[in-house]
GROMACS .gro file of C-alpha atoms in nm:
model
  330
    1MET     CA    1  10.945  15.968  24.008
    2ALA     CA    2  11.005  15.719  23.727
    3ILE     CA    3  11.053  15.853  23.377
    4ASP     CA    4  10.848  15.702  23.095
    5PRO     CA    5  11.121  15.593  22.848
    6TYR     CA    6  10.879  15.614  22.555
    7ALA     CA    7  10.738  15.958  22.627
    8GLY     CA    8  10.821  16.204  22.347
    9CYS     CA    9  10.976  15.954  22.106
   10ASN     CA   10  11.061  16.092  21.762
   11GLU     CA   11  11.217  15.826  21.542
   12LEU     CA   12  11.273  16.071  21.257
   13ILE     CA   13  11.535  16.282  21.432
   14ASP     CA   14  11.908  16.211  21.423
   15GLN     CA   15  12.011  16.060  21.758
   16SER     CA   16  12.316  16.286  21.779
   17LEU     CA   17  12.079  16.585  21.774
   18CYS     CA   18  11.853  16.454  22.049
   19THR     CA   19  11.777  16.654  22.362
   20PHE     CA   20  11.541  16.595  22.655
   21GLU     CA   21  11.286  16.813  22.472
   22THR     CA   22  11.301  16.637  22.136
   23CYS     CA   23  11.366  16.266  22.209
   24CYS     CA   24  11.276  15.991  22.453
   25LEU     CA   25  11.504  15.767  22.657
   26ALA     CA   26  11.412  15.470  22.436
   27GLN     CA   27  11.612  15.642  22.162
   28SER     CA   28  11.920  15.641  22.385
   29HIS     CA   29  12.133  15.350  22.505
   30PHE     CA   30  11.914  15.263  22.805
   31LEU     CA   31  11.548  15.268  22.902
   32TYR     CA   32  11.650  15.457  23.217
   33LEU     CA   33  11.849  15.765  23.306
   34PRO     CA   34  12.163  15.657  23.500
   35ASN     CA   35  12.140  15.772  23.861
   36TYR     CA   36  12.371  16.071  23.904
   37GLY     CA   37  12.438  16.022  24.277
   38ALA     CA   38  12.507  15.647  24.265
   39ASN     CA   39  12.739  15.670  23.966
   40MET     CA   40  12.918  15.972  24.108
   41PHE     CA   41  12.970  15.777  24.432
   42PHE     CA   42  13.148  15.495  24.247
   43CYS     CA   43  13.340  15.751  24.043
   44ILE     CA   44  13.473  15.915  24.361
   45PHE     CA   45  13.527  15.581  24.538
   46PHE     CA   46  13.751  15.435  24.266
   47ALA     CA   47  13.939  15.764  24.233
   48ILE     CA   48  14.013  15.768  24.607
   49MET     CA   49  14.123  15.404  24.609
   50ILE     CA   50  14.400  15.482  24.362
   51LEU     CA   51  14.587  15.681  24.629
   52PRO     CA   52  14.647  15.401  24.883
   53GLN     CA   53  14.738  15.163  24.600
   54ILE     CA   54  15.011  15.404  24.490
   55GLY     CA   55  15.135  15.460  24.846
   56LEU     CA   56  15.132  15.093  24.946
   57GLY     CA   57  15.279  14.984  24.614
   58ILE     CA   58  15.574  15.220  24.647
   59TYR     CA   59  15.628  15.143  25.016
   60TYR     CA   60  15.625  14.764  24.972
   61LYS     CA   61  15.769  14.770  24.618
   62THR     CA   62  15.486  14.555  24.481
   63TRP     CA   63  15.527  14.706  24.135
   64GLY     CA   64  15.337  14.455  23.923
   65PHE     CA   65  15.046  14.440  24.165
   66MET     CA   66  15.036  14.820  24.190
   67VAL     CA   67  15.032  14.877  23.813
   68SER     CA   68  14.757  14.619  23.757
   69MET     CA   69  14.539  14.766  24.031
   70ILE     CA   70  14.589  15.125  23.918
   71LEU     CA   71  14.498  15.038  23.559
   72GLY     CA   72  14.184  14.861  23.677
   73LEU     CA   73  14.086  15.149  23.907
   74LEU     CA   74  14.144  15.410  23.637
   75LEU     CA   75  13.921  15.220  23.397
   76GLU     CA   76  13.652  15.191  23.664
   77LEU     CA   77  13.685  15.565  23.727
   78PHE     CA   78  13.653  15.650  23.356
   79GLY     CA   79  13.362  15.410  23.318
   80TYR     CA   80  13.155  15.561  23.597
   81GLU     CA   81  13.250  15.913  23.497
   82SER     CA   82  13.110  15.825  23.155
   83ARG     CA   83  12.785  15.708  23.314
   84VAL     CA   84  12.764  16.046  23.488
   85GLN     CA   85  12.800  16.208  23.145
   86ILE     CA   86  12.525  15.980  23.012
   87ASN     CA   87  12.301  16.113  23.288
   88LEU     CA   88  12.355  16.462  23.147
   89ASN     CA   89  12.314  16.351  22.784
   90PRO     CA   90  12.175  15.998  22.736
   91TRP     CA   91  12.221  16.015  22.357
   92GLY     CA   92  12.594  16.089  22.347
   93ALA     CA   93  12.797  15.825  22.160
   94ASN     CA   94  13.143  15.882  22.312
   95PRO     CA   95  13.044  15.854  22.681
   96PHE     CA   96  12.857  15.532  22.608
   97LEU     CA   97  13.154  15.383  22.423
   98LEU     CA   98  13.387  15.470  22.713
   99TYR     CA   99  13.141  15.328  22.966
  100LEU     CA  100  13.089  15.007  22.770
  101ILE     CA  101  13.458  14.933  22.714
  102CYS     CA  102  13.609  15.066  23.039
  103LEU     CA  103  13.372  14.898  23.283
  104THR     CA  104  13.379  14.576  23.085
  105ILE     CA  105  13.757  14.532  23.077
  106ALA     CA  106  13.854  14.697  23.410
  107PRO     CA  107  13.817  14.377  23.620
  108VAL     CA  108  14.062  14.201  23.388
  109PHE     CA  109  14.346  14.405  23.539
  110ILE     CA  110  14.224  14.353  23.896
  111ALA     CA  111  14.212  13.978  23.830
  112ALA     CA  112  14.569  13.998  23.695
  113ALA     CA  113  14.678  14.150  24.028
  114ILE     CA  114  14.523  13.852  24.208
  115TYR     CA  115  14.706  13.609  23.979
  116LEU     CA  116  15.036  13.777  24.068
  117CYS     CA  117  14.961  13.714  24.436
  118LEU     CA  118  14.897  13.345  24.370
  119THR     CA  119  15.239  13.294  24.213
  120ARG     CA  120  15.400  13.441  24.528
  121VAL     CA  121  15.190  13.205  24.741
  122LEU     CA  122  15.322  12.907  24.542
  123VAL     CA  123  15.681  13.005  24.624
  124LEU     CA  124  15.602  13.079  24.988
  125TYR     CA  125  15.439  12.743  25.057
  126GLY     CA  126  15.654  12.544  24.816
  127LYS     CA  127  15.654  12.570  24.439
  128ASP     CA  128  15.741  12.200  24.409
  129ILE     CA  129  15.405  12.116  24.567
  130SER     CA  130  15.216  12.281  24.281
  131ARG     CA  131  15.127  12.082  23.971
  132PHE     CA  132  15.267  12.370  23.767
  133ALA     CA  133  15.556  12.613  23.810
  134PRO     CA  134  15.475  12.974  23.910
  135ARG     CA  135  15.593  13.091  23.567
  136THR     CA  136  15.353  12.853  23.392
  137VAL     CA  137  15.064  12.951  23.618
  138ALA     CA  138  15.122  13.323  23.564
  139LEU     CA  139  15.160  13.297  23.186
  140SER     CA  140  14.852  13.077  23.153
  141PHE     CA  141  14.616  13.298  23.353
  142MET     CA  142  14.754  13.622  23.208
  143PHE     CA  143  14.724  13.491  22.853
  144SER     CA  144  14.363  13.401  22.927
  145ASP     CA  145  14.312  13.750  23.071
  146PHE     CA  146  14.466  13.904  22.760
  147LEU     CA  147  14.232  13.712  22.529
  148SER     CA  148  13.939  13.812  22.747
  149LEU     CA  149  14.051  14.173  22.726
  150VAL     CA  150  14.076  14.162  22.345
  151PHE     CA  151  13.732  14.004  22.301
  152GLN     CA  152  13.563  14.245  22.540
  153ALA     CA  153  13.725  14.559  22.398
  154ALA     CA  154  13.672  14.458  22.034
  155GLY     CA  155  13.314  14.354  22.099
  156GLY     CA  156  13.238  14.681  22.275
  157ALA     CA  157  13.380  14.886  21.988
  158ILE     CA  158  13.182  14.687  21.730
  159ALA     CA  159  12.858  14.710  21.929
  160ASP     CA  160  12.888  15.086  21.970
  161THR     CA  161  12.977  15.167  21.609
  162ALA     CA  162  12.733  14.920  21.447
  163ASN     CA  163  12.468  15.059  21.216
  164THR     CA  164  12.230  14.764  21.226
  165PRO     CA  165  12.071  14.564  21.510
  166SER     CA  166  12.238  14.243  21.388
  167ALA     CA  167  12.583  14.406  21.387
  168THR     CA  168  12.517  14.545  21.735
  169GLN     CA  169  12.428  14.199  21.861
  170THR     CA  170  12.741  14.059  21.697
  171GLY     CA  171  12.949  14.301  21.902
  172ALA     CA  172  12.758  14.203  22.216
  173ASN     CA  173  12.817  13.834  22.142
  174ILE     CA  174  13.192  13.893  22.110
  175MET     CA  175  13.187  14.069  22.446
  176ILE     CA  176  13.000  13.773  22.593
  177VAL     CA  177  13.276  13.541  22.471
  178GLY     CA  178  13.533  13.755  22.655
  179LEU     CA  179  13.324  13.766  22.973
  180VAL     CA  180  13.263  13.390  22.968
  181LEU     CA  181  13.636  13.333  22.913
  182GLN     CA  182  13.710  13.554  23.213
  183ALA     CA  183  13.455  13.366  23.425
  184VAL     CA  184  13.605  13.031  23.321
  185SER     CA  185  13.954  13.162  23.402
  186LEU     CA  186  13.844  13.275  23.749
  187GLY     CA  187  13.664  12.946  23.809
  188THR     CA  188  13.977  12.756  23.705
  189PHE     CA  189  14.179  12.977  23.937
  190LEU     CA  190  13.958  12.881  24.232
  191ILE     CA  191  13.985  12.512  24.143
  192PHE     CA  192  14.363  12.542  24.119
  193CYS     CA  193  14.375  12.714  24.460
  194ALA     CA  194  14.163  12.438  24.616
  195ASP     CA  195  14.383  12.170  24.461
  196TYR     CA  196  14.700  12.344  24.580
  197ALA     CA  197  14.562  12.382  24.933
  198TRP     CA  198  14.483  12.009  24.939
  199ARG     CA  199  14.831  11.920  24.814
  200CYS     CA  200  14.986  12.147  25.079
  201SER     CA  201  14.797  11.960  25.351
  202LYS     CA  202  14.957  11.636  25.228
  203SER     CA  203  15.309  11.766  25.163
  204VAL     CA  204  15.613  11.909  25.339
  205LEU     CA  205  15.599  12.287  25.310
  206ASN     CA  206  15.882  12.529  25.242
  207ASP     CA  207  16.078  12.521  25.570
  208ASP     CA  208  16.263  12.849  25.523
  209PRO     CA  209  16.233  13.027  25.863
  210GLU     CA  210  16.110  13.353  25.710
  211ALA     CA  211  15.854  13.171  25.496
  212VAL     CA  212  15.730  12.979  25.801
  213ARG     CA  213  15.705  13.301  26.001
  214THR     CA  214  15.512  13.478  25.725
  215ARG     CA  215  15.267  13.192  25.681
  216GLY     CA  216  15.199  13.195  26.055
  217ARG     CA  217  15.102  13.564  26.068
  218MET     CA  218  14.731  13.633  26.117
  219LEU     CA  219  14.742  13.918  25.863
  220PHE     CA  220  14.873  13.679  25.599
  221LYS     CA  221  14.599  13.423  25.668
  222VAL     CA  222  14.327  13.689  25.655
  223SER     CA  223  14.481  13.829  25.335
  224MET     CA  224  14.455  13.484  25.171
  225GLY     CA  225  14.086  13.481  25.259
  226GLY     CA  226  14.056  13.829  25.113
  227LEU     CA  227  14.211  13.714  24.784
  228LEU     CA  228  13.958  13.433  24.755
  229PHE     CA  229  13.670  13.667  24.842
  230ALA     CA  230  13.787  13.921  24.583
  231THR     CA  231  13.807  13.644  24.324
  232MET     CA  232  13.450  13.537  24.404
  233THR     CA  233  13.314  13.891  24.368
  234ILE     CA  234  13.483  13.938  24.030
  235LEU     CA  235  13.349  13.599  23.920
  236ILE     CA  236  12.995  13.700  24.021
  237ARG     CA  237  13.034  14.024  23.830
  238SER     CA  238  13.161  13.846  23.517
  239ILE     CA  239  12.870  13.600  23.520
  240PHE     CA  240  12.625  13.888  23.564
  241ARG     CA  241  12.769  14.091  23.277
  242ALA     CA  242  12.762  13.787  23.047
  243ALA     CA  243  12.395  13.729  23.137
  244GLU     CA  244  12.322  14.099  23.099
  245LEU     CA  245  12.462  14.116  22.747
  246SER     CA  246  12.311  13.783  22.642
  247GLY     CA  247  11.969  13.947  22.668
  248GLY     CA  248  12.075  14.221  22.427
  249PHE     CA  249  12.071  14.598  22.468
  250HIS     CA  250  11.692  14.592  22.497
  251GLY     CA  251  11.684  14.311  22.752
  252THR     CA  252  11.557  14.329  23.109
  253LEU     CA  253  11.897  14.302  23.279
  254TRP     CA  254  12.057  14.563  23.055
  255ASN     CA  255  11.787  14.811  23.150
  256ASN     CA  256  11.789  14.747  23.526
  257GLU     CA  257  12.035  14.986  23.686
  258THR     CA  258  11.985  14.852  24.039
  259ASP     CA  259  12.108  14.508  23.937
  260PHE     CA  260  12.402  14.666  23.757
  261LEU     CA  261  12.507  14.881  24.053
  262ILE     CA  262  12.492  14.584  24.293
  263LEU     CA  263  12.628  14.301  24.077
  264ASP     CA  264  12.890  14.507  23.894
  265GLY     CA  265  12.979  14.822  24.086
  266ALA     CA  266  12.943  14.686  24.438
  267MET     CA  267  13.115  14.355  24.355
  268ILE     CA  268  13.422  14.528  24.214
  269ALA     CA  269  13.420  14.779  24.502
  270LEU     CA  270  13.429  14.492  24.753
  271ALA     CA  271  13.717  14.330  24.565
  272VAL     CA  272  13.912  14.657  24.568
  273ILE     CA  273  13.850  14.706  24.941
  274CYS     CA  274  13.988  14.357  25.012
  275LEU     CA  275  14.293  14.408  24.792
  276THR     CA  276  14.366  14.743  24.957
  277ALA     CA  277  14.285  14.682  25.325
  278LEU     CA  278  14.456  14.341  25.305
  279HIS     CA  279  14.732  14.458  25.076
  280PRO     CA  280  14.970  14.172  24.983
  281GLY     CA  281  15.274  14.390  25.051
  282ALA     CA  282  15.181  14.412  25.418
  283ALA     CA  283  15.062  14.051  25.432
  284PHE     CA  284  15.376  13.904  25.273
  285GLY     CA  285  15.615  14.144  25.442
  286GLY     CA  286  15.966  14.103  25.306
  287GLN     CA  287  15.863  13.773  25.149
  288TRP     CA  288  15.687  13.946  24.857
  289ASN     CA  289  16.017  14.015  24.686
  290ALA     CA  290  16.182  13.703  24.828
  291ALA     CA  291  15.908  13.497  24.662
  292ASN     CA  292  15.970  13.663  24.327
  293TRP     CA  293  16.011  13.457  24.010
  294SER     CA  294  16.102  13.528  23.649
  295PHE     CA  295  15.899  13.514  23.330
  296ARG     CA  296  16.215  13.386  23.162
  297LYS     CA  297  16.267  13.014  23.161
  298ALA     CA  298  16.551  12.898  23.385
  299LYS     CA  299  16.869  12.812  23.194
  300THR     CA  300  17.025  12.469  23.210
  301VAL     CA  301  17.377  12.416  23.346
  302ALA     CA  302  17.503  12.353  22.993
  303GLU     CA  303  17.353  12.681  22.869
  304VAL     CA  304  17.513  12.875  23.155
  305LYS     CA  305  17.856  12.722  23.085
  306ALA     CA  306  17.821  12.794  22.714
  307GLU     CA  307  17.757  13.164  22.783
  308LYS     CA  308  18.036  13.201  23.043
  309PRO     CA  309  18.315  13.418  22.899
  310ILE     CA  310  18.674  13.293  22.901
  311SER     CA  311  18.885  13.502  23.138
  312SER     CA  312  19.216  13.653  23.028
  313SER     CA  313  19.408  13.433  23.275
  314ALA     CA  314  19.245  13.122  23.134
  315TRP     CA  315  19.324  13.235  22.779
  316TYR     CA  316  19.697  13.285  22.842
  317SER     CA  317  19.748  12.992  23.082
  318PRO     CA  318  19.946  12.684  22.959
  319SER     CA  319  19.620  12.490  22.943
  320GLY     CA  320  19.436  12.779  22.775
  321MET     CA  321  19.379  12.847  22.408
  322TRP     CA  322  19.700  13.047  22.357
  323GLY     CA  323  19.905  12.781  22.537
  324LYS     CA  324  19.754  12.510  22.321
  325MET     CA  325  19.825  12.707  22.005
  326ARG     CA  326  20.190  12.757  22.104
  327GLY     CA  327  20.225  12.392  22.195
  328SER     CA  328  20.091  12.283  21.859
  329LYS     CA  329  20.346  12.506  21.676
  330ALA     CA  330  20.633  12.369  21.880
   0.00000   0.00000   0.00000
């Protein structure tokens, strides 16, 4: 039975003092009461998915991927747990703030895990084929993710603590900027992948026997499809959240829980399933660590020689510094 969100409204009472007997849902953060069962399902689902990520991450030593996924899953868990709390008390400020920020920024970390996989793919197929080095690709996408994270978190905090409708909308607009940036980043990622795949079809691939063997495995090929599918689901979710917030906190999308559960919760759940069932550690095998790269820029030959210490034998040899000093005195 649907609840009339305007039944029992009392605009004179302090929102923090509201109860189901004294206020209406229109005085809360939504025009609906979040579904307890659906939100608890996602809460349990994301909590459970943390366990295989820890186990697989330790087993395959995919540390960066594991940390990114666990952070994203924890934020999803906290976000849906907060929606469960909103079901119990729709007028609470803290649960809403946690929900707004956690579920908005959680996919940023899951996207970062996908970006880490791409850089390994570049090495496995041939980093010289790519228009950009793995280090450049990683730094570019992660910097974009970081900016998206800052905009979304800051906007959520401003929207929740605002005292006027205009200030609330300002916070929502800042969040929209972060979500659009994330969507653009994911779209660029897909374009880059398509371009790299085309260049691979026209180039000589990395002929290392282990790399060739890994690329030929069915699990690896399916895993690559899973990465693209996960990227698409996160992109759909980002576009939805941007559209949701663009209508404001009183808009139709914001107050439609079914759309939210499908286009946010289910999309991220599908991405997590792909990134767990088709875990890159299993797909890459031993090539995950073999395809590693460094955030530090490679040193030139001159820089390496300049840093190389002079050995004691070289110092005391006739051609060394001490020998030259003695020769000059003689």
